[in-house]
Amino acid sequence: MSVILVYVEAHDGVVAPASLETLAGARQLADGSGGSVEALILAADPAPLVSQIVGADRILAVAHPSLAAYLPEAHQAVLVETVKARKPDLLLLANSYVGLDLAASTAIATDRPVVSYCMAVALAGDVLTTTNQVYGGKIEAIAETKLPAVAAVNPGTFQGTAAARPQVETIRLDAPAALGNLASSFVEALKEESGDVDITQQERLVSVGRGIGDADNIAIAQALAKALGAEVSASRPVVDAGWMPKSRQVGKSGHKVKPKLYVAVGISGAPEHLQGMRDAGFITAINSDAKAPIFDVAQIGTTCDLFDLLPALTERLNTRNA
Amino acid sequence: MHIVAVVRLVPDLLEEIQVNEQGTDIDREWIGVKLCEFDDHALEEAVLIKEATGASVTALGLAVEGIDRVLQSAVARGADRAVKIDCGEANLDSRAMAKLLSEALPQLKADLVLAGVQTPEDLFGQLVPFLGALMGRPHASGVTGAQVEGSAVHIQQEYGAGRAARLKLTLPAVLGVQSASQPPRYVSGTKLRQAIQGTKIETLSLTADPASSGTVKEMRRPARGQGAEMIDGEAEEVAGKIYEALASRGLLGGK
């Protein structure tokens, strides 16, 4: 009988949707293997989070003032102590930025293997079999990892929310002594500089990726956006290069958008980008690589050279507009 | 104050990635490699801290084909030293590399280690959290800026959807950089040539231990879903078809 421990991520007193998905997945795995699910919540006051947990047999709650805001060192200390004490067969985390901090570090501190970027997870005996996205989503790996193990699961892997369990036990765990002697501290939450446009509220987006080549070339995407009645957004490399402001970034490290129309220009479709736009109503992809993952989520696509196509499409639209 | 910036060569994802004959790894025979883009940002942040504080920067990489040019380029961008670790292995996963670095870093006496937040090959975990935990140092991933003040580093850590926080980590610390405070700088050909001629690359010889990770049973191209309806032709023809596709669905905005 396997025990699956789920690390629950929460922000401002709300359990992250990715953690609710992970709980639902843990529930499926536990039901399939006759096991049980434990959910670990960390907060200054865990009470408001307890009621949001669905799918666990037991809730493990750790309360400490240093857990009021997310601090990697503090959360790692609690997670490591919990894994050592509870000895779960499998520790599941959402593969978020927080998951990046905690999955591999907890694996080292508890001497377990870790497997990341999971998009399918199965348990059989003492072997965890996963399908994992690697190489920017161009390749998937089937990996076998021996339990006990740690797995970081991509958002969207598990669908829905688990059914509530009839009797859920809440266990208060003592905070580890390490929380009184941390080498790091939370300073302040940062608000993103509000941009001129909220891309999450747009009906149409023309989104530029690395394929646009240069900051000066964004003008042709802006011209298309104007003709379409759209705003321009961007993938991470374009923002990291300083060509577009962060407020316009789509994807895991940017914003999740759901416009009626999303025109992806020179975007290959790395998993982190797809996380932010795959629910768009209609996706048009323009990319020179016919094998780019963006074409998997798009309704229509072309490998036509964007530097020829964008002006042609803009002209076609402007002809209509005239 | 001494900063080590880790530089790794990774497959160039702009090229076609093939699976090897055994179907258990990518075909590394012909694939082009490039500096991991996140390591590129980590190096930039290291140089920015150097410029702000007078710290020294060492660029550190595994002794693999192509690393000399990456290290020379790092020096051209502002690194003071270039060191490569010769461990006889070209393909270490991040866990094994972290183990190796945890042995190399005490020799280099690093106060701050910067590396990219992830690589395209981190199936069995990422370098920075491995290294932080192995060395018992505070660490953070998703870092988008770092400023050293006295014996601490102040960082910006992002969580997506516009959320981020400022944290303070006492040195020594390990940071996984998502993006530098400024885009990586351009290096002129002249500077690069000077670095190629003038850089003495030091070598550390260490033995790598295999990491206790899972096993890859298969690598393959993802099964394609229905996928996009592809439109071929000259630009004007394709533009016309896209226009019709959008117009017929009522998706056109503007006037």
mmCIF file of N, CA, C and O in Angstrom, chain A residues 11 76 97 100-101 107-108 112 114 116-117 132 135 138 140-144 183-185 187-188 190 204 228-229 236 240-241 246 252-254 272 282 291 295-296 298-302 316 320-321, chain B residues 13 15-16 28 37 95 118 120-124 126 129-130 139 141 157-158 160-161 163-166 168 170 178-179 183 214-215 217-220 222 224 228-231 243 249 251 253-255:
data_model
loop_
_atom_site.group_PDB
_atom_site.id
_atom_site.type_symbol
_atom_site.label_atom_id
_atom_site.label_comp_id
_atom_site.label_asym_id
_atom_site.label_seq_id
_atom_site.Cartn_x
_atom_site.Cartn_y
_atom_site.Cartn_z
ATOM 1 N N HIS A 11 -0.939 30.643 -2.444
ATOM 2 C CA HIS A 11 -0.552 32.042 -2.563
ATOM 3 C C HIS A 11 -1.660 32.894 -1.974
ATOM 4 O O HIS A 11 -2.839 32.724 -2.341
ATOM 5 N N GLN A 76 11.668 24.129 2.148
ATOM 6 C CA GLN A 76 12.508 22.934 1.978
ATOM 7 C C GLN A 76 12.727 22.249 3.325
ATOM 8 O O GLN A 76 12.641 21.021 3.439
ATOM 9 N N TYR A 97 7.364 27.188 -10.396
ATOM 10 C CA TYR A 97 8.627 27.769 -9.922
ATOM 11 C C TYR A 97 8.951 27.294 -8.521
ATOM 12 O O TYR A 97 10.109 27.057 -8.178
ATOM 13 N N LEU A 100 10.286 23.901 -8.736
ATOM 14 C CA LEU A 100 11.695 23.905 -9.162
ATOM 15 C C LEU A 100 12.620 24.035 -7.958
ATOM 16 O O LEU A 100 13.681 23.424 -7.896
ATOM 17 N N ASP A 101 12.239 24.863 -6.992
ATOM 18 C CA ASP A 101 13.057 25.014 -5.779
ATOM 19 C C ASP A 101 13.097 23.728 -4.969
ATOM 20 O O ASP A 101 14.135 23.371 -4.408
ATOM 21 N N ALA A 107 14.848 15.874 -2.924
ATOM 22 C CA ALA A 107 15.367 14.574 -3.370
ATOM 23 C C ALA A 107 16.785 14.349 -2.847
ATOM 24 O O ALA A 107 17.116 13.266 -2.367
ATOM 25 N N ILE A 108 17.611 15.380 -2.921
ATOM 26 C CA ILE A 108 18.984 15.257 -2.407
ATOM 27 C C ILE A 108 18.966 15.031 -0.897
ATOM 28 O O ILE A 108 19.624 14.132 -0.376
ATOM 29 N N ARG A 112 16.627 10.460 -2.449
ATOM 30 C CA ARG A 112 15.678 9.816 -3.356
ATOM 31 C C ARG A 112 15.953 10.283 -4.784
ATOM 32 O O ARG A 112 16.442 11.385 -4.986
ATOM 33 N N VAL A 114 14.629 11.868 -8.328
ATOM 34 C CA VAL A 114 13.564 12.809 -8.684
ATOM 35 C C VAL A 114 13.373 12.759 -10.189
ATOM 36 O O VAL A 114 14.330 12.573 -10.942
ATOM 37 N N SER A 116 11.341 14.959 -13.300
ATOM 38 C CA SER A 116 10.708 16.260 -13.505
ATOM 39 C C SER A 116 9.953 16.314 -14.832
ATOM 40 O O SER A 116 10.124 15.452 -15.681
ATOM 41 N N TYR A 117 9.165 17.370 -14.991
ATOM 42 C CA TYR A 117 8.427 17.639 -16.232
ATOM 43 C C TYR A 117 7.524 16.456 -16.623
ATOM 44 O O TYR A 117 7.407 16.109 -17.804
ATOM 45 N N ASN A 132 7.650 12.259 -19.877
ATOM 46 C CA ASN A 132 8.202 13.557 -19.513
ATOM 47 C C ASN A 132 8.520 14.378 -20.754
ATOM 48 O O ASN A 132 9.020 13.849 -21.739
ATOM 49 N N TYR A 135 13.610 18.686 -24.020
ATOM 50 C CA TYR A 135 14.040 19.350 -25.256
ATOM 51 C C TYR A 135 12.937 20.255 -25.823
ATOM 52 O O TYR A 135 12.556 20.162 -26.992
ATOM 53 N N LYS A 138 10.019 18.979 -27.839
ATOM 54 C CA LYS A 138 10.236 18.298 -29.131
ATOM 55 C C LYS A 138 10.383 16.791 -28.951
ATOM 56 O O LYS A 138 10.235 16.034 -29.904
ATOM 57 N N GLU A 140 9.664 13.415 -26.090
ATOM 58 C CA GLU A 140 9.163 12.964 -24.796
ATOM 59 C C GLU A 140 9.922 11.717 -24.384
ATOM 60 O O GLU A 140 10.317 10.897 -25.225
ATOM 61 N N ALA A 141 10.152 11.606 -23.087
ATOM 62 C CA ALA A 141 10.904 10.479 -22.537
ATOM 63 C C ALA A 141 9.958 9.634 -21.695
ATOM 64 O O ALA A 141 9.087 10.163 -21.009
ATOM 65 N N ILE A 142 10.130 8.326 -21.786
ATOM 66 C CA ILE A 142 9.448 7.425 -20.867
ATOM 67 C C ILE A 142 10.501 7.006 -19.847
ATOM 68 O O ILE A 142 11.526 6.427 -20.223
ATOM 69 N N ALA A 143 10.252 7.315 -18.598
ATOM 70 C CA ALA A 143 11.253 7.039 -17.569
ATOM 71 C C ALA A 143 10.673 6.142 -16.487
ATOM 72 O O ALA A 143 9.477 6.222 -16.173
ATOM 73 N N GLU A 144 11.538 5.287 -15.949
ATOM 74 C CA GLU A 144 11.150 4.463 -14.799
ATOM 75 C C GLU A 144 12.005 4.867 -13.609
ATOM 76 O O GLU A 144 13.235 4.957 -13.719
ATOM 77 N N ALA A 183 18.891 31.085 6.987
ATOM 78 C CA ALA A 183 19.909 31.951 6.376
ATOM 79 C C ALA A 183 19.298 32.857 5.310
ATOM 80 O O ALA A 183 20.015 33.552 4.603
ATOM 81 N N SER A 184 17.975 32.813 5.189
ATOM 82 C CA SER A 184 17.324 33.666 4.196
ATOM 83 C C SER A 184 16.036 34.226 4.782
ATOM 84 O O SER A 184 15.515 33.705 5.771
ATOM 85 N N SER A 185 15.546 35.277 4.171
ATOM 86 C CA SER A 185 14.315 35.888 4.684
ATOM 87 C C SER A 185 13.508 36.484 3.537
ATOM 88 O O SER A 185 14.055 36.843 2.487
ATOM 89 N N VAL A 187 11.479 39.440 1.972
ATOM 90 C CA VAL A 187 11.547 40.899 2.122
ATOM 91 C C VAL A 187 10.203 41.533 1.766
ATOM 92 O O VAL A 187 9.582 42.205 2.579
ATOM 93 N N GLU A 188 9.742 41.292 0.556
ATOM 94 C CA GLU A 188 8.467 41.892 0.157
ATOM 95 C C GLU A 188 7.939 41.219 -1.112
ATOM 96 O O GLU A 188 8.707 40.670 -1.906
ATOM 97 N N LEU A 190 6.440 41.557 -4.761
ATOM 98 C CA LEU A 190 6.632 42.555 -5.815
ATOM 99 C C LEU A 190 5.443 42.520 -6.758
ATOM 100 O O LEU A 190 4.979 41.446 -7.146
ATOM 101 N N ARG A 204 -8.020 39.434 -29.013
ATOM 102 C CA ARG A 204 -7.100 39.009 -30.073
ATOM 103 C C ARG A 204 -5.673 39.380 -29.692
ATOM 104 O O ARG A 204 -5.427 40.503 -29.243
ATOM 105 N N LEU A 228 -5.672 43.855 -37.361
ATOM 106 C CA LEU A 228 -6.556 42.799 -36.847
ATOM 107 C C LEU A 228 -7.416 43.271 -35.682
ATOM 108 O O LEU A 228 -8.296 42.547 -35.224
ATOM 109 N N GLY A 229 -7.108 44.452 -35.148
ATOM 110 C CA GLY A 229 -7.761 44.877 -33.919
ATOM 111 C C GLY A 229 -7.251 44.092 -32.735
ATOM 112 O O GLY A 229 -7.990 43.753 -31.816
ATOM 113 N N ARG A 236 8.742 34.241 -23.867
ATOM 114 C CA ARG A 236 9.770 34.623 -22.901
ATOM 115 C C ARG A 236 11.079 35.126 -23.520
ATOM 116 O O ARG A 236 11.612 36.155 -23.073
ATOM 117 N N ASP A 240 12.937 38.464 -22.389
ATOM 118 C CA ASP A 240 14.268 38.390 -21.766
ATOM 119 C C ASP A 240 15.296 39.200 -22.555
ATOM 120 O O ASP A 240 16.270 39.708 -21.997
ATOM 121 N N ALA A 241 15.089 39.301 -23.859
ATOM 122 C CA ALA A 241 16.017 40.078 -24.684
ATOM 123 C C ALA A 241 15.771 41.580 -24.547
ATOM 124 O O ALA A 241 16.531 42.381 -25.088
ATOM 125 N N LYS A 246 7.725 42.970 -19.752
ATOM 126 C CA LYS A 246 7.310 41.757 -19.055
ATOM 127 C C LYS A 246 5.781 41.630 -18.998
ATOM 128 O O LYS A 246 5.245 40.514 -19.020
ATOM 129 N N LYS A 252 4.351 30.295 -18.831
ATOM 130 C CA LYS A 252 4.517 29.918 -17.419
ATOM 131 C C LYS A 252 5.084 31.070 -16.593
ATOM 132 O O LYS A 252 4.637 31.318 -15.490
ATOM 133 N N SER A 253 6.089 31.738 -17.131
ATOM 134 C CA SER A 253 6.694 32.824 -16.369
ATOM 135 C C SER A 253 6.034 34.162 -16.666
ATOM 136 O O SER A 253 6.435 35.181 -16.136
ATOM 137 N N GLY A 254 5.026 34.150 -17.515
ATOM 138 C CA GLY A 254 4.293 35.373 -17.823
ATOM 139 C C GLY A 254 2.838 35.220 -17.452
ATOM 140 O O GLY A 254 2.507 34.839 -16.337
ATOM 141 N N GLU A 272 6.467 25.569 -21.727
ATOM 142 C CA GLU A 272 6.189 26.704 -20.840
ATOM 143 C C GLU A 272 5.328 27.755 -21.539
ATOM 144 O O GLU A 272 4.547 28.447 -20.898
ATOM 145 N N PHE A 282 -8.951 30.212 -30.945
ATOM 146 C CA PHE A 282 -8.482 29.826 -32.279
ATOM 147 C C PHE A 282 -7.029 30.256 -32.408
ATOM 148 O O PHE A 282 -6.705 31.427 -32.223
ATOM 149 N N LYS A 291 7.939 20.979 -37.752
ATOM 150 C CA LYS A 291 7.804 20.049 -36.618
ATOM 151 C C LYS A 291 7.676 20.779 -35.282
ATOM 152 O O LYS A 291 7.684 20.147 -34.231
ATOM 153 N N PHE A 295 2.416 23.809 -33.678
ATOM 154 C CA PHE A 295 1.422 23.327 -34.650
ATOM 155 C C PHE A 295 0.507 22.248 -34.062
ATOM 156 O O PHE A 295 -0.544 21.968 -34.610
ATOM 157 N N ASP A 296 0.932 21.654 -32.935
ATOM 158 C CA ASP A 296 0.072 20.652 -32.289
ATOM 159 C C ASP A 296 -1.148 21.275 -31.640
ATOM 160 O O ASP A 296 -2.177 20.621 -31.475
ATOM 161 N N ALA A 298 -2.315 24.424 -32.582
ATOM 162 C CA ALA A 298 -2.925 25.416 -33.469
ATOM 163 C C ALA A 298 -4.021 24.777 -34.319
ATOM 164 O O ALA A 298 -3.996 23.574 -34.580
ATOM 165 N N GLN A 299 -4.982 25.596 -34.735
ATOM 166 C CA GLN A 299 -6.007 25.121 -35.666
ATOM 167 C C GLN A 299 -5.521 25.255 -37.109
ATOM 168 O O GLN A 299 -5.762 24.378 -37.926
ATOM 169 N N ILE A 300 -4.885 26.378 -37.411
ATOM 170 C CA ILE A 300 -4.278 26.502 -38.737
ATOM 171 C C ILE A 300 -2.829 26.954 -38.582
ATOM 172 O O ILE A 300 -2.471 27.600 -37.595
ATOM 173 N N GLY A 301 -2.004 26.568 -39.548
ATOM 174 C CA GLY A 301 -0.597 26.920 -39.440
ATOM 175 C C GLY A 301 0.052 27.013 -40.797
ATOM 176 O O GLY A 301 -0.482 26.530 -41.800
ATOM 177 N N THR A 302 1.199 27.661 -40.823
ATOM 178 C CA THR A 302 1.957 27.751 -42.064
ATOM 179 C C THR A 302 3.440 27.892 -41.760
ATOM 180 O O THR A 302 3.814 28.447 -40.716
ATOM 181 N N ARG A 316 -3.765 42.569 -46.743
ATOM 182 C CA ARG A 316 -5.078 41.973 -47.040
ATOM 183 C C ARG A 316 -6.140 42.526 -46.087
ATOM 184 O O ARG A 316 -7.264 42.846 -46.482
ATOM 185 N N ARG A 320 -9.390 45.205 -46.767
ATOM 186 C CA ARG A 320 -10.764 45.031 -46.288
ATOM 187 C C ARG A 320 -11.206 46.262 -45.509
ATOM 188 O O ARG A 320 -12.291 46.780 -45.674
ATOM 189 N N ASN A 321 -10.312 46.723 -44.654
ATOM 190 C CA ASN A 321 -10.670 47.841 -43.792
ATOM 191 C C ASN A 321 -10.935 49.103 -44.605
ATOM 192 O O ASN A 321 -11.734 49.941 -44.215
ATOM 193 N N LEU B 13 17.984 23.844 -29.635
ATOM 194 C CA LEU B 13 16.605 23.422 -29.909
ATOM 195 C C LEU B 13 16.062 23.990 -31.217
ATOM 196 O O LEU B 13 14.996 23.583 -31.674
ATOM 197 N N GLU B 15 17.573 23.473 -33.870
ATOM 198 C CA GLU B 15 17.873 22.430 -34.847
ATOM 199 C C GLU B 15 16.923 21.248 -34.641
ATOM 200 O O GLU B 15 16.295 21.113 -33.601
ATOM 201 N N GLU B 16 16.877 20.390 -35.647
ATOM 202 C CA GLU B 16 16.038 19.200 -35.514
ATOM 203 C C GLU B 16 16.678 18.234 -34.524
ATOM 204 O O GLU B 16 17.880 17.970 -34.589
ATOM 205 N N ARG B 28 23.320 12.359 -30.380
ATOM 206 C CA ARG B 28 24.245 13.456 -30.069
ATOM 207 C C ARG B 28 25.382 13.577 -31.088
ATOM 208 O O ARG B 28 26.241 14.449 -30.956
ATOM 209 N N GLU B 37 20.654 28.950 -22.655
ATOM 210 C CA GLU B 37 20.244 30.356 -22.656
ATOM 211 C C GLU B 37 20.095 30.909 -21.248
ATOM 212 O O GLU B 37 20.330 32.093 -21.002
ATOM 213 N N ARG B 95 22.256 15.992 -11.652
ATOM 214 C CA ARG B 95 22.553 15.524 -10.293
ATOM 215 C C ARG B 95 24.031 15.153 -10.160
ATOM 216 O O ARG B 95 24.688 15.504 -9.179
ATOM 217 N N GLN B 118 17.303 26.133 -15.518
ATOM 218 C CA GLN B 118 17.085 24.786 -16.030
ATOM 219 C C GLN B 118 17.749 24.646 -17.391
ATOM 220 O O GLN B 118 18.167 25.632 -17.990
ATOM 221 N N PRO B 120 17.325 22.113 -21.198
ATOM 222 C CA PRO B 120 16.310 21.282 -21.864
ATOM 223 C C PRO B 120 16.443 19.801 -21.513
ATOM 224 O O PRO B 120 15.650 18.987 -21.933
ATOM 225 N N GLU B 121 17.490 19.446 -20.722
ATOM 226 C CA GLU B 121 17.787 18.029 -20.477
ATOM 227 C C GLU B 121 17.587 17.621 -19.020
ATOM 228 O O GLU B 121 18.046 16.559 -18.621
ATOM 229 N N ASP B 122 16.917 18.460 -18.229
ATOM 230 C CA ASP B 122 16.821 18.207 -16.787
ATOM 231 C C ASP B 122 15.735 17.205 -16.418
ATOM 232 O O ASP B 122 14.978 17.423 -15.469
ATOM 233 N N LEU B 123 15.667 16.112 -17.119
ATOM 234 C CA LEU B 123 14.637 15.110 -16.847
ATOM 235 C C LEU B 123 14.667 14.657 -15.388
ATOM 236 O O LEU B 123 13.636 14.486 -14.749
ATOM 237 N N PHE B 124 15.851 14.475 -14.848
ATOM 238 C CA PHE B 124 15.977 13.969 -13.469
ATOM 239 C C PHE B 124 16.420 15.061 -12.504
ATOM 240 O O PHE B 124 17.189 14.813 -11.591
ATOM 241 N N GLN B 126 17.125 19.544 -11.520
ATOM 242 C CA GLN B 126 17.878 20.710 -11.966
ATOM 243 C C GLN B 126 19.104 20.946 -11.092
ATOM 244 O O GLN B 126 19.111 20.653 -9.894
ATOM 245 N N PRO B 129 18.947 23.537 -7.377
ATOM 246 C CA PRO B 129 18.457 22.975 -6.114
ATOM 247 C C PRO B 129 19.261 21.758 -5.653
ATOM 248 O O PRO B 129 19.452 21.560 -4.442
ATOM 249 N N PHE B 130 19.771 20.963 -6.594
ATOM 250 C CA PHE B 130 20.654 19.859 -6.205
ATOM 251 C C PHE B 130 21.882 20.410 -5.469
ATOM 252 O O PHE B 130 22.250 19.954 -4.395
ATOM 253 N N HIS B 139 19.276 28.488 -1.501
ATOM 254 C CA HIS B 139 19.222 28.536 -2.956
ATOM 255 C C HIS B 139 17.845 29.007 -3.388
ATOM 256 O O HIS B 139 16.880 28.909 -2.625
ATOM 257 N N SER B 141 15.437 29.339 -7.247
ATOM 258 C CA SER B 141 15.331 29.265 -8.702
ATOM 259 C C SER B 141 14.399 30.380 -9.175
ATOM 260 O O SER B 141 13.843 31.110 -8.368
ATOM 261 N N GLN B 157 12.557 36.836 -7.115
ATOM 262 C CA GLN B 157 12.176 35.490 -7.552
ATOM 263 C C GLN B 157 10.784 35.576 -8.137
ATOM 264 O O GLN B 157 9.878 36.137 -7.520
ATOM 265 N N GLU B 158 10.586 35.002 -9.313
ATOM 266 C CA GLU B 158 9.260 35.097 -9.918
ATOM 267 C C GLU B 158 8.528 33.769 -9.844
ATOM 268 O O GLU B 158 9.140 32.699 -9.766
ATOM 269 N N GLY B 160 5.424 33.436 -11.836
ATOM 270 C CA GLY B 160 4.485 33.404 -12.947
ATOM 271 C C GLY B 160 3.260 34.254 -12.665
ATOM 272 O O GLY B 160 3.010 34.663 -11.517
ATOM 273 N N ALA B 161 2.494 34.521 -13.729
ATOM 274 C CA ALA B 161 1.260 35.308 -13.644
ATOM 275 C C ALA B 161 1.493 36.667 -12.986
ATOM 276 O O ALA B 161 0.615 37.200 -12.302
ATOM 277 N N ARG B 163 3.391 37.460 -10.552
ATOM 278 C CA ARG B 163 3.729 37.450 -9.120
ATOM 279 C C ARG B 163 5.231 37.245 -8.942
ATOM 280 O O ARG B 163 5.855 36.452 -9.637
ATOM 281 N N ALA B 164 5.781 37.964 -7.994
ATOM 282 C CA ALA B 164 7.209 37.852 -7.704
ATOM 283 C C ALA B 164 7.445 38.340 -6.285
ATOM 284 O O ALA B 164 6.562 38.938 -5.665
ATOM 285 N N ALA B 165 8.620 38.059 -5.754
ATOM 286 C CA ALA B 165 8.949 38.523 -4.403
ATOM 287 C C ALA B 165 10.419 38.859 -4.340
ATOM 288 O O ALA B 165 11.229 38.384 -5.143
ATOM 289 N N ARG B 166 10.742 39.711 -3.371
ATOM 290 C CA ARG B 166 12.147 40.005 -3.095
ATOM 291 C C ARG B 166 12.538 39.206 -1.851
ATOM 292 O O ARG B 166 11.830 39.245 -0.830
ATOM 293 N N LYS B 168 15.980 37.797 0.687
ATOM 294 C CA LYS B 168 17.367 38.061 1.080
ATOM 295 C C LYS B 168 18.008 36.744 1.494
ATOM 296 O O LYS B 168 17.474 36.039 2.362
ATOM 297 N N THR B 170 21.532 34.937 2.845
ATOM 298 C CA THR B 170 22.876 35.145 3.366
ATOM 299 C C THR B 170 23.870 34.347 2.520
ATOM 300 O O THR B 170 23.610 33.202 2.154
ATOM 301 N N GLN B 178 16.635 32.882 -14.069
ATOM 302 C CA GLN B 178 15.667 32.815 -15.164
ATOM 303 C C GLN B 178 16.006 33.871 -16.209
ATOM 304 O O GLN B 178 16.050 33.594 -17.396
ATOM 305 N N SER B 179 16.223 35.078 -15.739
ATOM 306 C CA SER B 179 16.648 36.135 -16.651
ATOM 307 C C SER B 179 17.465 37.151 -15.867
ATOM 308 O O SER B 179 17.209 37.387 -14.685
ATOM 309 N N PRO B 183 19.359 42.402 -20.516
ATOM 310 C CA PRO B 183 19.631 41.363 -21.521
ATOM 311 C C PRO B 183 21.135 41.117 -21.646
ATOM 312 O O PRO B 183 21.928 42.046 -21.490
ATOM 313 N N GLY B 214 16.455 7.882 -12.079
ATOM 314 C CA GLY B 214 15.662 6.896 -12.785
ATOM 315 C C GLY B 214 16.340 6.484 -14.083
ATOM 316 O O GLY B 214 17.474 6.866 -14.378
ATOM 317 N N THR B 215 15.627 5.698 -14.864
ATOM 318 C CA THR B 215 16.170 5.180 -16.115
ATOM 319 C C THR B 215 15.268 5.604 -17.266
ATOM 320 O O THR B 215 14.047 5.507 -17.154
ATOM 321 N N LYS B 217 13.608 4.695 -20.441
ATOM 322 C CA LYS B 217 13.280 3.473 -21.182
ATOM 323 C C LYS B 217 13.131 3.772 -22.669
ATOM 324 O O LYS B 217 13.390 2.940 -23.513
ATOM 325 N N GLU B 218 12.679 4.981 -22.941
ATOM 326 C CA GLU B 218 12.430 5.314 -24.347
ATOM 327 C C GLU B 218 12.426 6.825 -24.527
ATOM 328 O O GLU B 218 11.975 7.552 -23.643
ATOM 329 N N MET B 219 12.972 7.266 -25.649
ATOM 330 C CA MET B 219 12.756 8.656 -26.062
ATOM 331 C C MET B 219 12.121 8.619 -27.437
ATOM 332 O O MET B 219 12.451 7.765 -28.257
ATOM 333 N N ARG B 220 11.201 9.535 -27.667
ATOM 334 C CA ARG B 220 10.500 9.518 -28.955
ATOM 335 C C ARG B 220 9.936 10.907 -29.234
ATOM 336 O O ARG B 220 9.841 11.755 -28.340
ATOM 337 N N PRO B 222 6.897 13.280 -29.675
ATOM 338 C CA PRO B 222 5.541 13.200 -29.144
ATOM 339 C C PRO B 222 4.562 12.802 -30.241
ATOM 340 O O PRO B 222 4.724 13.209 -31.396
ATOM 341 N N ARG B 224 1.691 13.211 -32.458
ATOM 342 C CA ARG B 224 1.040 14.466 -32.844
ATOM 343 C C ARG B 224 -0.461 14.277 -32.736
ATOM 344 O O ARG B 224 -1.007 13.241 -33.082
ATOM 345 N N ALA B 228 -2.450 21.232 -36.577
ATOM 346 C CA ALA B 228 -2.966 22.342 -37.362
ATOM 347 C C ALA B 228 -3.210 21.921 -38.804
ATOM 348 O O ALA B 228 -2.508 21.084 -39.347
ATOM 349 N N GLU B 229 -4.217 22.539 -39.382
ATOM 350 C CA GLU B 229 -4.391 22.422 -40.838
ATOM 351 C C GLU B 229 -3.339 23.330 -41.465
ATOM 352 O O GLU B 229 -3.336 24.535 -41.216
ATOM 353 N N MET B 230 -2.405 22.727 -42.230
ATOM 354 C CA MET B 230 -1.277 23.515 -42.734
ATOM 355 C C MET B 230 -1.640 24.176 -44.069
ATOM 356 O O MET B 230 -2.271 23.566 -44.941
ATOM 357 N N ILE B 231 -1.230 25.394 -44.194
ATOM 358 C CA ILE B 231 -1.502 26.173 -45.402
ATOM 359 C C ILE B 231 -0.172 26.436 -46.102
ATOM 360 O O ILE B 231 0.738 27.038 -45.526
ATOM 361 N N TYR B 243 -6.756 34.866 -44.027
ATOM 362 C CA TYR B 243 -7.803 35.885 -43.937
ATOM 363 C C TYR B 243 -9.190 35.231 -44.012
ATOM 364 O O TYR B 243 -10.069 35.505 -43.194
ATOM 365 N N ARG B 249 -14.841 32.691 -39.419
ATOM 366 C CA ARG B 249 -15.131 32.382 -38.006
ATOM 367 C C ARG B 249 -15.452 33.641 -37.208
ATOM 368 O O ARG B 249 -15.571 33.588 -35.981
ATOM 369 N N LEU B 251 -13.537 36.163 -36.590
ATOM 370 C CA LEU B 251 -12.449 36.477 -35.658
ATOM 371 C C LEU B 251 -11.735 37.790 -35.980
ATOM 372 O O LEU B 251 -10.838 38.202 -35.253
ATOM 373 N N GLY B 253 -10.998 41.549 -36.095
ATOM 374 C CA GLY B 253 -11.373 42.774 -35.410
ATOM 375 C C GLY B 253 -10.982 43.957 -36.269
ATOM 376 O O GLY B 253 -10.881 43.848 -37.480
ATOM 377 N N GLY B 254 -10.692 45.042 -35.641
ATOM 378 C CA GLY B 254 -10.314 46.227 -36.392
ATOM 379 C C GLY B 254 -11.531 46.825 -37.056
ATOM 380 O O GLY B 254 -12.665 46.476 -36.757
ATOM 381 N N LYS B 255 -11.254 47.702 -37.994
ATOM 382 C CA LYS B 255 -12.367 48.424 -38.620
ATOM 383 C C LYS B 255 -13.150 47.524 -39.551
ATOM 384 O O LYS B 255 -12.611 46.663 -40.175
#
